[in-house]
Amino acid sequence: IIGMNKHMYILADGVHRHTGELLTELEEKLSKEQMKLVNQFHTHIIDVHCMELEAQFQYGFSLGMMLMKEVYELLKHHHNSD
């Protein structure tokens, strides 16, 4: 995954594996109707998390753009004053 170091990748892989193990255990213990609710809940949590990540990315991107604009304007002002 882009931007992940080896340690983060190993940690994320372990978390995903553990989540799969928990879901398998739930499938063994719950009825099909109960499992359907668990899957709906899990999907909802993933959707909310994705929306939060997108909002964080948009915020970070806009901050980066404002910073670059400020740097560009400072360089332009500095160049014009020479």
PDB file of C-alpha atoms in Angstrom:
ATOM      1  CA  ILE A   1       0.000   0.000   0.000  1.00  0.00           C
ATOM      2  CA  ILE A   2       1.352   3.407  -0.985  1.00  0.00           C
ATOM      3  CA  GLY A   3       2.773   5.395   1.916  1.00  0.00           C
ATOM      4  CA  MET A   4       2.889   2.472   4.341  1.00  0.00           C
ATOM      5  CA  ASN A   5       6.158   1.343   5.800  1.00  0.00           C
ATOM      6  CA  LYS A   6       6.792  -2.362   6.373  1.00  0.00           C
ATOM      7  CA  HIS A   7       5.861  -2.216  10.076  1.00  0.00           C
ATOM      8  CA  MET A   8       2.548  -0.472   9.370  1.00  0.00           C
ATOM      9  CA  TYR A   9       1.751  -2.974   6.612  1.00  0.00           C
ATOM     10  CA  ILE A  10       2.424  -5.945   8.916  1.00  0.00           C
ATOM     11  CA  LEU A  11       0.300  -4.372  11.659  1.00  0.00           C
ATOM     12  CA  ALA A  12      -2.574  -3.644   9.266  1.00  0.00           C
ATOM     13  CA  ASP A  13      -2.372  -7.165   7.853  1.00  0.00           C
ATOM     14  CA  GLY A  14      -2.631  -8.616  11.367  1.00  0.00           C
ATOM     15  CA  VAL A  15      -5.620  -6.426  12.189  1.00  0.00           C
ATOM     16  CA  HIS A  16      -7.406  -7.464   8.978  1.00  0.00           C
ATOM     17  CA  ARG A  17      -6.677 -11.120   9.660  1.00  0.00           C
ATOM     18  CA  HIS A  18      -7.989 -10.795  13.226  1.00  0.00           C
ATOM     19  CA  THR A  19     -11.158  -9.100  11.960  1.00  0.00           C
ATOM     20  CA  GLY A  20     -11.718 -11.999   9.565  1.00  0.00           C
ATOM     21  CA  GLU A  21     -11.218 -14.493  12.399  1.00  0.00           C
ATOM     22  CA  LEU A  22     -13.754 -12.659  14.564  1.00  0.00           C
ATOM     23  CA  LEU A  23     -16.293 -12.593  11.740  1.00  0.00           C
ATOM     24  CA  THR A  24     -15.782 -16.332  11.169  1.00  0.00           C
ATOM     25  CA  GLU A  25     -16.346 -16.982  14.877  1.00  0.00           C
ATOM     26  CA  LEU A  26     -19.523 -14.893  14.794  1.00  0.00           C
ATOM     27  CA  GLU A  27     -20.752 -16.835  11.749  1.00  0.00           C
ATOM     28  CA  GLU A  28     -20.329 -20.059  13.704  1.00  0.00           C
ATOM     29  CA  LYS A  29     -22.232 -18.787  16.755  1.00  0.00           C
ATOM     30  CA  LEU A  30     -24.973 -16.569  15.348  1.00  0.00           C
ATOM     31  CA  SER A  31     -28.061 -17.316  13.321  1.00  0.00           C
ATOM     32  CA  LYS A  32     -28.183 -16.220   9.686  1.00  0.00           C
ATOM     33  CA  GLU A  33     -30.481 -13.323  10.605  1.00  0.00           C
ATOM     34  CA  GLN A  34     -28.148 -12.165  13.365  1.00  0.00           C
ATOM     35  CA  MET A  35     -25.150 -12.492  11.060  1.00  0.00           C
ATOM     36  CA  LYS A  36     -26.935 -10.399   8.450  1.00  0.00           C
ATOM     37  CA  LEU A  37     -27.261  -7.624  11.060  1.00  0.00           C
ATOM     38  CA  VAL A  38     -23.583  -7.962  11.990  1.00  0.00           C
ATOM     39  CA  ASN A  39     -22.595  -7.667   8.316  1.00  0.00           C
ATOM     40  CA  GLN A  40     -24.837  -4.610   7.865  1.00  0.00           C
ATOM     41  CA  PHE A  41     -23.290  -3.019  10.944  1.00  0.00           C
ATOM     42  CA  HIS A  42     -19.771  -3.854   9.738  1.00  0.00           C
ATOM     43  CA  THR A  43     -20.509  -2.358   6.321  1.00  0.00           C
ATOM     44  CA  HIS A  44     -21.900   0.778   7.971  1.00  0.00           C
ATOM     45  CA  ILE A  45     -18.778   1.170  10.134  1.00  0.00           C
ATOM     46  CA  ILE A  46     -16.558   0.802   7.051  1.00  0.00           C
ATOM     47  CA  ASP A  47     -18.636   3.380   5.146  1.00  0.00           C
ATOM     48  CA  VAL A  48     -18.397   5.880   8.025  1.00  0.00           C
ATOM     49  CA  HIS A  49     -14.652   5.302   8.305  1.00  0.00           C
ATOM     50  CA  CYS A  50     -14.203   5.899   4.569  1.00  0.00           C
ATOM     51  CA  MET A  51     -16.174   9.153   4.786  1.00  0.00           C
ATOM     52  CA  GLU A  52     -13.981  10.286   7.697  1.00  0.00           C
ATOM     53  CA  LEU A  53     -10.816   9.440   5.757  1.00  0.00           C
ATOM     54  CA  GLU A  54     -12.077  11.330   2.715  1.00  0.00           C
ATOM     55  CA  ALA A  55     -12.873  14.393   4.844  1.00  0.00           C
ATOM     56  CA  GLN A  56      -9.419  14.251   6.445  1.00  0.00           C
ATOM     57  CA  PHE A  57      -7.787  13.988   3.019  1.00  0.00           C
ATOM     58  CA  GLN A  58      -9.788  16.935   1.677  1.00  0.00           C
ATOM     59  CA  TYR A  59      -8.852  19.025   4.723  1.00  0.00           C
ATOM     60  CA  GLY A  60      -5.160  18.139   4.424  1.00  0.00           C
ATOM     61  CA  PHE A  61      -5.172  18.749   0.685  1.00  0.00           C
ATOM     62  CA  SER A  62      -6.780  22.176   1.095  1.00  0.00           C
ATOM     63  CA  LEU A  63      -4.252  23.108   3.790  1.00  0.00           C
ATOM     64  CA  GLY A  64      -1.434  22.029   1.479  1.00  0.00           C
ATOM     65  CA  MET A  65      -2.872  24.095  -1.377  1.00  0.00           C
ATOM     66  CA  MET A  66      -3.195  27.180   0.831  1.00  0.00           C
ATOM     67  CA  LEU A  67       0.397  26.717   2.018  1.00  0.00           C
ATOM     68  CA  MET A  68       1.684  26.358  -1.550  1.00  0.00           C
ATOM     69  CA  LYS A  69      -0.293  29.445  -2.595  1.00  0.00           C
ATOM     70  CA  GLU A  70       1.230  31.436   0.260  1.00  0.00           C
ATOM     71  CA  VAL A  71       4.750  30.254  -0.640  1.00  0.00           C
ATOM     72  CA  TYR A  72       4.164  31.118  -4.305  1.00  0.00           C
ATOM     73  CA  GLU A  73       2.925  34.595  -3.379  1.00  0.00           C
ATOM     74  CA  LEU A  74       5.914  35.188  -1.079  1.00  0.00           C
ATOM     75  CA  LEU A  75       8.335  34.079  -3.799  1.00  0.00           C
ATOM     76  CA  LYS A  76       6.538  36.229  -6.373  1.00  0.00           C
ATOM     77  CA  HIS A  77       6.654  39.253  -4.025  1.00  0.00           C
ATOM     78  CA  HIS A  78      10.346  38.598  -3.273  1.00  0.00           C
ATOM     79  CA  HIS A  79      11.146  38.275  -6.989  1.00  0.00           C
ATOM     80  CA  ASN A  80       9.278  41.518  -7.826  1.00  0.00           C
ATOM     81  CA  SER A  81      11.108  43.444  -5.092  1.00  0.00           C
ATOM     82  CA  ASP A  82      14.537  42.604  -6.580  1.00  0.00           C
TER      83      ASP A  82
END
